[in-house]
Coordinates of C-alpha atoms in Angstrom, one line a residue:
Chain A
M1459 CA 49.2 18.4 -8.4
K1460 CA 50.2 15.1 -7.0
G1461 CA 49.8 11.9 -9.0
E1462 CA 47.6 10.5 -6.3
A1463 CA 45.3 13.5 -6.5
S1464 CA 45.3 13.3 -10.3
E1465 CA 44.2 9.6 -10.1
A1466 CA 41.5 10.5 -7.6
I1467 CA 40.1 13.1 -10.0
V1468 CA 40.0 10.6 -12.9
R1469 CA 38.3 8.1 -10.6
G1470 CA 35.8 10.7 -9.4
L1471 CA 35.0 11.8 -13.0
K1472 CA 34.3 8.2 -14.0
A1473 CA 32.2 7.5 -10.9
A1474 CA 30.2 10.7 -11.5
G1475 CA 29.5 9.7 -15.1
V1476 CA 31.6 12.5 -16.6
D1477 CA 32.3 11.5 -20.2
F1478 CA 33.3 14.7 -21.9
V1479 CA 36.3 16.8 -20.7
A1480 CA 37.6 20.1 -22.1
I1481 CA 41.0 21.2 -20.8
L1482 CA 43.3 24.1 -21.2
P1483 CA 46.7 22.9 -19.9
D1484 CA 47.8 24.1 -16.5
H1485 CA 50.6 23.1 -14.3
G1486 CA 48.1 21.7 -11.8
F1487 CA 46.3 19.5 -14.3
D1488 CA 49.1 18.3 -16.5
R1489 CA 48.9 14.7 -15.3
V1490 CA 45.1 14.7 -15.3
Q1491 CA 45.1 16.0 -18.9
K1492 CA 47.4 13.2 -20.0
R1493 CA 45.2 10.6 -18.3
V1494 CA 42.0 11.9 -19.8
A1495 CA 43.5 12.2 -23.3
E1496 CA 44.6 8.6 -23.2
D1497 CA 41.4 7.2 -21.7
E1498 CA 38.8 6.3 -24.3
S1499 CA 35.9 6.6 -21.9
F1500 CA 36.2 10.3 -22.2
I1501 CA 35.7 12.5 -25.2
F1502 CA 38.6 14.8 -24.9
A1503 CA 38.3 18.4 -26.2
P1504 CA 41.6 20.3 -25.9
V1505 CA 41.0 24.0 -26.2
S1506 CA 43.2 27.1 -26.6
N1507 CA 41.0 29.5 -24.7
E1508 CA 38.9 28.8 -21.6
S1509 CA 35.9 30.6 -23.1
V1510 CA 36.0 28.2 -26.0
G1511 CA 36.1 25.4 -23.5
A1512 CA 33.0 26.6 -21.7
G1513 CA 31.1 26.9 -25.0
V1514 CA 32.2 23.4 -26.1
C1515 CA 31.0 22.0 -22.8
A1516 CA 27.6 23.6 -23.3
G1517 CA 27.3 22.0 -26.7
A1518 CA 28.3 18.6 -25.2
F1519 CA 25.6 19.0 -22.6
F1520 CA 23.0 19.5 -25.3
G1521 CA 24.4 16.4 -26.9
G1522 CA 23.6 14.3 -23.8
K1523 CA 27.1 14.3 -22.4
T1524 CA 28.2 15.0 -18.8
P1525 CA 30.8 17.7 -19.3
A1526 CA 33.7 18.9 -17.2
L1527 CA 35.9 21.9 -17.8
M1528 CA 39.3 21.9 -16.2
I1529 CA 41.0 25.3 -16.4
P1530 CA 43.7 27.3 -14.5
T1531 CA 42.7 29.8 -11.9
S1532 CA 43.7 32.6 -14.3
G1533 CA 41.8 31.1 -17.1
F1534 CA 38.6 31.2 -15.1
L1535 CA 38.6 35.0 -15.8
V1536 CA 38.7 34.2 -19.5
A1537 CA 35.7 31.8 -19.2
T1538 CA 33.5 34.3 -17.3
W1539 CA 31.9 35.6 -20.5
P1540 CA 30.3 32.3 -21.6
L1541 CA 29.7 31.3 -18.0
A1542 CA 27.6 34.5 -17.7
S1543 CA 26.0 34.8 -21.2
L1544 CA 25.4 31.1 -21.8
H1545 CA 25.5 29.0 -18.6
N1546 CA 23.9 31.5 -16.3
L1547 CA 21.4 32.8 -18.8
W1548 CA 20.3 29.3 -20.0
N1549 CA 20.9 27.4 -16.8
I1550 CA 23.3 24.9 -18.2
P1551 CA 25.0 22.3 -16.0
L1552 CA 28.8 22.1 -15.9
L1553 CA 31.4 20.6 -13.6
L1554 CA 34.1 23.3 -13.3
L1555 CA 37.5 22.1 -11.9
I1556 CA 40.1 24.7 -10.9
P1557 CA 43.4 24.1 -9.1
Y1558 CA 43.2 27.1 -6.8
R1559 CA 46.3 29.1 -7.2
G1560 CA 46.6 32.3 -5.2
D1561 CA 45.4 30.5 -2.1
I1562 CA 47.2 31.5 1.2
G1563 CA 50.4 29.5 1.2
D1564 CA 51.0 29.9 -2.5
A1565 CA 54.5 31.3 -2.8
Q1566 CA 54.1 32.5 -6.4
P1567 CA 53.8 36.3 -6.4
V1568 CA 52.1 36.3 -9.8
M1569 CA 49.2 34.2 -8.3
R1570 CA 48.3 36.8 -5.7
T1571 CA 45.7 38.4 -7.9
Y1572 CA 43.6 35.3 -8.0
Q1573 CA 43.0 35.4 -4.3
F1574 CA 41.0 38.5 -4.9
T1575 CA 39.1 37.4 -8.1
T1576 CA 38.3 33.7 -7.9
E1577 CA 35.8 33.3 -5.2
P1578 CA 34.1 36.7 -5.5
I1579 CA 33.5 36.1 -9.3
L1580 CA 32.2 32.6 -8.6
R1581 CA 29.7 34.1 -6.2
D1582 CA 28.8 36.9 -8.7
L1583 CA 28.2 34.4 -11.4
Q1584 CA 26.0 32.4 -9.0
I1585 CA 28.2 29.3 -9.3
P1586 CA 28.1 27.3 -6.1
Y1587 CA 31.5 26.0 -5.2
V1588 CA 33.4 23.8 -2.7
T1589 CA 37.0 23.7 -1.8
V1590 CA 38.7 20.4 -1.5
S1591 CA 42.0 20.2 0.5
E1592 CA 42.3 16.5 1.0
I1593 CA 43.0 13.9 -1.6
G1594 CA 40.6 11.5 0.1
K1595 CA 37.7 13.8 -0.4
I1596 CA 38.2 14.4 -4.1
E1597 CA 36.1 11.6 -5.5
G1598 CA 33.1 12.3 -3.3
A1599 CA 33.2 16.0 -4.0
I1600 CA 33.2 15.4 -7.8
Q1601 CA 30.2 13.1 -7.5
D1602 CA 28.3 15.5 -5.3
A1603 CA 29.1 18.4 -7.7
V1604 CA 27.8 16.6 -10.8
S1605 CA 24.7 15.5 -9.0
S1606 CA 23.9 19.0 -8.0
A1607 CA 24.9 20.5 -11.3
F1608 CA 22.2 18.5 -13.1
A1609 CA 19.6 18.7 -10.4
W1610 CA 20.0 22.5 -10.2
Q1611 CA 20.8 23.0 -13.9
N1612 CA 23.7 25.2 -13.0
P1613 CA 27.5 25.1 -13.1
I1614 CA 29.2 23.8 -9.9
C1615 CA 32.9 24.5 -9.2
I1616 CA 35.4 22.6 -7.2
L1617 CA 38.5 24.5 -6.1
F1618 CA 41.5 22.3 -5.3
R1619 CA 43.8 23.5 -2.6
G1620 CA 46.0 22.2 0.2
E1621 CA 47.5 18.7 -0.1
T1622 CA 45.7 18.1 -3.4
L1623 CA 48.0 20.6 -5.1
R1624 CA 51.3 19.9 -3.3
Chain B
M81 CA 24.2 38.8 -51.8
K82 CA 21.6 38.7 -49.1
R83 CA 21.9 36.3 -46.1
F84 CA 18.2 35.4 -46.4
D85 CA 18.8 34.0 -50.0
C86 CA 21.7 32.0 -48.7
L87 CA 19.7 30.6 -45.8
K88 CA 16.9 29.7 -48.2
A89 CA 19.4 27.6 -50.2
L90 CA 20.7 26.0 -47.0
A91 CA 17.2 25.4 -45.6
A92 CA 16.3 23.5 -48.8
A93 CA 19.3 21.2 -48.3
V94 CA 19.2 20.5 -44.5
R95 CA 17.6 17.3 -43.3
D96 CA 15.0 17.2 -40.6
D97 CA 17.4 15.8 -38.1
D98 CA 20.3 18.2 -38.8
L99 CA 21.1 20.2 -35.7
V100 CA 21.6 23.9 -36.3
V101 CA 23.3 26.3 -33.9
T102 CA 22.8 30.0 -34.8
N103 CA 24.3 33.3 -34.1
L104 CA 22.0 35.8 -32.4
G105 CA 20.2 38.7 -34.1
N106 CA 19.3 38.8 -37.7
T107 CA 20.7 35.3 -38.5
M108 CA 18.5 33.8 -35.8
H109 CA 15.3 35.6 -37.0
E110 CA 15.9 34.6 -40.6
W111 CA 16.6 31.0 -39.8
L112 CA 13.6 30.8 -37.5
T113 CA 11.5 32.1 -40.3
L114 CA 12.8 29.6 -42.9
R115 CA 13.3 26.5 -40.8
P116 CA 11.3 26.6 -37.5
S117 CA 12.4 23.4 -35.7
R118 CA 13.1 22.0 -32.3
A119 CA 16.5 21.0 -33.8
N120 CA 17.6 24.6 -33.8
L121 CA 19.6 26.1 -31.0
Y122 CA 19.3 29.9 -31.4
N123 CA 21.0 33.0 -30.0
M124 CA 24.6 32.1 -29.4
N125 CA 26.2 35.2 -28.1
L126 CA 29.5 36.6 -29.3
G127 CA 32.3 34.0 -29.6
Q128 CA 30.1 31.1 -28.7
C129 CA 28.3 29.9 -31.9
T130 CA 31.2 27.8 -33.2
P131 CA 32.4 26.5 -29.8
V132 CA 28.8 25.3 -28.9
A133 CA 28.5 23.6 -32.3
L134 CA 31.9 22.0 -31.9
G135 CA 30.8 20.5 -28.5
L136 CA 27.6 19.2 -30.0
A137 CA 29.4 17.7 -33.0
L138 CA 31.8 15.9 -30.7
A139 CA 29.0 14.6 -28.5
L140 CA 26.9 13.4 -31.4
P141 CA 29.3 12.3 -34.2
H142 CA 26.5 10.6 -36.2
R143 CA 24.5 13.8 -36.5
R144 CA 25.2 16.7 -38.9
V145 CA 25.8 19.9 -36.9
I146 CA 25.6 23.2 -38.7
A147 CA 26.8 26.5 -37.2
L148 CA 25.4 29.7 -38.6
D149 CA 28.0 32.1 -37.4
G150 CA 28.8 35.7 -38.2
D151 CA 32.0 37.6 -38.7
G152 CA 31.8 39.7 -35.5
N153 CA 30.7 36.6 -33.5
L154 CA 33.5 34.4 -34.8
L155 CA 36.2 37.2 -34.5
L156 CA 35.6 37.4 -30.8
N157 CA 36.8 33.8 -30.4
L158 CA 38.7 33.3 -33.6
V159 CA 40.8 30.6 -31.9
S160 CA 37.8 28.4 -31.9
L161 CA 38.7 27.5 -35.5
A162 CA 42.0 26.2 -34.3
D163 CA 40.2 24.1 -31.7
V164 CA 37.8 22.8 -34.4
S165 CA 40.8 21.8 -36.4
H166 CA 42.4 20.0 -33.5
R167 CA 39.6 17.4 -33.4
K168 CA 38.3 17.9 -37.0
P169 CA 34.8 16.5 -36.5
S170 CA 33.6 15.5 -40.0
N171 CA 30.0 16.2 -39.0
L172 CA 30.5 19.9 -38.3
K173 CA 29.7 22.5 -40.9
I174 CA 30.4 26.1 -40.2
F175 CA 28.7 28.8 -42.3
V176 CA 29.8 32.4 -41.5
F177 CA 27.7 35.2 -42.8
D178 CA 30.2 38.0 -43.2
N179 CA 28.7 41.5 -43.7
E180 CA 32.0 43.1 -42.6
A181 CA 30.2 44.9 -39.9
Y182 CA 28.7 44.8 -36.4
E183 CA 25.3 45.5 -37.8
S184 CA 23.1 45.1 -34.8
P185 CA 24.8 47.8 -32.7
G186 CA 25.0 50.3 -35.6
G187 CA 27.1 48.9 -38.5
M188 CA 30.6 49.7 -37.4
P189 CA 33.0 47.9 -39.7
S190 CA 34.5 44.6 -38.4
A191 CA 38.1 43.5 -39.1
T192 CA 36.9 41.7 -42.2
A193 CA 36.2 45.1 -43.8
H194 CA 39.9 45.8 -43.5
G195 CA 41.3 42.8 -45.3
V196 CA 41.0 40.0 -42.7
D197 CA 40.2 36.9 -44.7
L198 CA 38.4 34.3 -42.6
V199 CA 38.7 31.6 -45.3
Q200 CA 42.5 31.9 -45.2
I201 CA 42.4 31.9 -41.4
A202 CA 40.3 28.7 -41.5
K203 CA 42.7 27.1 -44.0
G204 CA 45.7 28.2 -41.9
C205 CA 44.1 26.5 -38.9
G206 CA 44.0 23.3 -40.9
I207 CA 40.4 23.2 -42.1
E208 CA 41.1 22.0 -45.6
R209 CA 37.6 22.4 -47.0
S210 CA 37.4 26.2 -46.4
F211 CA 35.7 28.2 -49.1
G212 CA 34.3 31.7 -49.8
A213 CA 31.1 32.5 -51.5
A214 CA 30.3 35.8 -53.1
T215 CA 27.1 34.9 -55.0
V216 CA 24.1 32.8 -54.2
E217 CA 25.2 30.3 -56.9
E218 CA 28.6 29.9 -55.3
F219 CA 26.9 29.5 -51.9
K220 CA 24.7 26.7 -53.4
Q221 CA 27.8 25.0 -54.6
R222 CA 29.2 25.1 -51.1
V223 CA 26.0 23.7 -49.7
E224 CA 26.4 20.7 -52.0
L225 CA 29.5 19.8 -49.9
L226 CA 27.5 19.3 -46.7
D227 CA 28.1 15.5 -46.7
Q228 CA 31.8 15.8 -47.4
G229 CA 33.4 16.2 -44.0
L230 CA 34.4 19.2 -41.9
L231 CA 33.3 22.3 -43.9
F232 CA 33.9 26.1 -43.5
V233 CA 32.1 28.5 -45.7
N234 CA 32.5 32.3 -45.5
A235 CA 29.6 34.0 -47.3
K236 CA 30.1 37.6 -48.1
I237 CA 26.7 39.3 -47.6
E238 CA 25.3 42.8 -47.6
M239 CA 23.9 44.4 -44.5
G240 CA 20.2 44.3 -44.0
S241 CA 17.6 41.7 -43.0
I242 CA 14.0 40.7 -43.5
E243 CA 11.3 42.4 -41.4
R244 CA 11.4 40.6 -38.1
P245 CA 8.4 38.5 -37.4
P246 CA 6.2 39.9 -34.5
Y247 CA 6.7 36.8 -32.3
G248 CA 10.1 35.8 -33.7
T249 CA 12.1 35.9 -30.5
I250 CA 12.5 32.8 -28.5
D251 CA 13.2 32.8 -24.8
F252 CA 16.6 31.2 -24.1
K253 CA 15.3 28.7 -21.6
F254 CA 12.3 27.8 -23.7
N255 CA 14.7 27.1 -26.5
K256 CA 16.9 25.1 -24.2
Y257 CA 14.1 22.8 -23.2
Q258 CA 12.8 22.5 -26.7
F259 CA 16.2 21.5 -28.1
A260 CA 17.2 19.3 -25.2
T261 CA 13.9 17.3 -25.2
Y262 CA 14.2 17.0 -29.0
I263 CA 17.7 15.4 -28.5
E264 CA 16.2 13.1 -25.8
E265 CA 13.5 12.0 -28.2
T266 CA 15.6 11.4 -31.2
E267 CA 18.7 10.0 -29.5
K268 CA 16.7 8.0 -26.9
K269 CA 18.9 9.2 -24.1
P270 CA 18.6 11.7 -21.3
V271 CA 20.0 15.2 -21.7
L272 CA 18.5 17.3 -18.9
R273 CA 18.6 14.8 -16.1
L274 CA 16.8 17.1 -13.8
R275 CA 16.4 14.4 -11.2
S276 CA 19.7 13.3 -9.9
R277 CA 20.3 10.7 -7.1
S278 CA 20.6 12.6 -3.8
P279 CA 23.5 11.3 -1.7
F280 CA 21.7 12.8 1.3
T281 CA 18.5 10.8 1.0
E282 CA 19.3 7.8 -1.2
K283 CA 22.0 5.1 -1.4

């Protein structure tokens, strides 16, 4: 992910009131992770497994925080268990941020699988999502997603693609 | 050792404002019987009890957060102990009731019946105050450590539970609103935030 896009994500998180971020490192989010870890306006929860991250974010919500979970496309599959058994069942708000690997144009063969899993599983889990392809639209998308996540008491996902990843 | 006797000892030691996150099944029923409270978050499904308690502890560092986990539940997400240790919240207390079995679905032995030692795993993850308890007396000694930082206790218990109360089950969403509004009242800050500003209708 470009530095410019990483900065836009951090600005968007702050503007949306996000104050708790769980991250499992990913190539796409390495700069964001560093920025979030160093910024004291966020409670930073590094996790070793995306399903732990989803649970940690649920706990943070109950503690009055506005949580975001940043995970790789592949890791979204790992997080599906708590997203179904906890967030869906209890209606728990969450901002889910995923750099969308496996999108058309992604030259990594290993990412092909996620073209067939990511969006169908988001729909199956009843997680509304938007895709953001332009850096200039990142901040607004994050604010809209957080607003709807709490109003609807539901996770909302942003998939980053296009120039935001390159 | 019976879990109910351990929970009785714990219930006598918790403060009214202690936040308790429970495993689902028998632990939930027994804790609901002993300490019915809006400060309880029940029914955390497999692998989620300790992670949810960790998030709560990080969000509210001035409140004691107690996780009532089980061996099967914890084993599904054992790595959560590593993530607990990464941040080491001193207000988090993890109690695992280890009956060495998946009791609810029929009693098949869990890995702890075959030599897996959760105390050693917790210690290996860097949780220094990790202890076992094989008797109620030992368990009470561990409970006395509630105020001394991050704590992990693995209580070896026998299978079995109390008779379930007829109306002992709490609907997930009912529990969500009970707990969230309790936090709102006691922390004087919004949790649910059901009404967000709409960018479509408001500036």
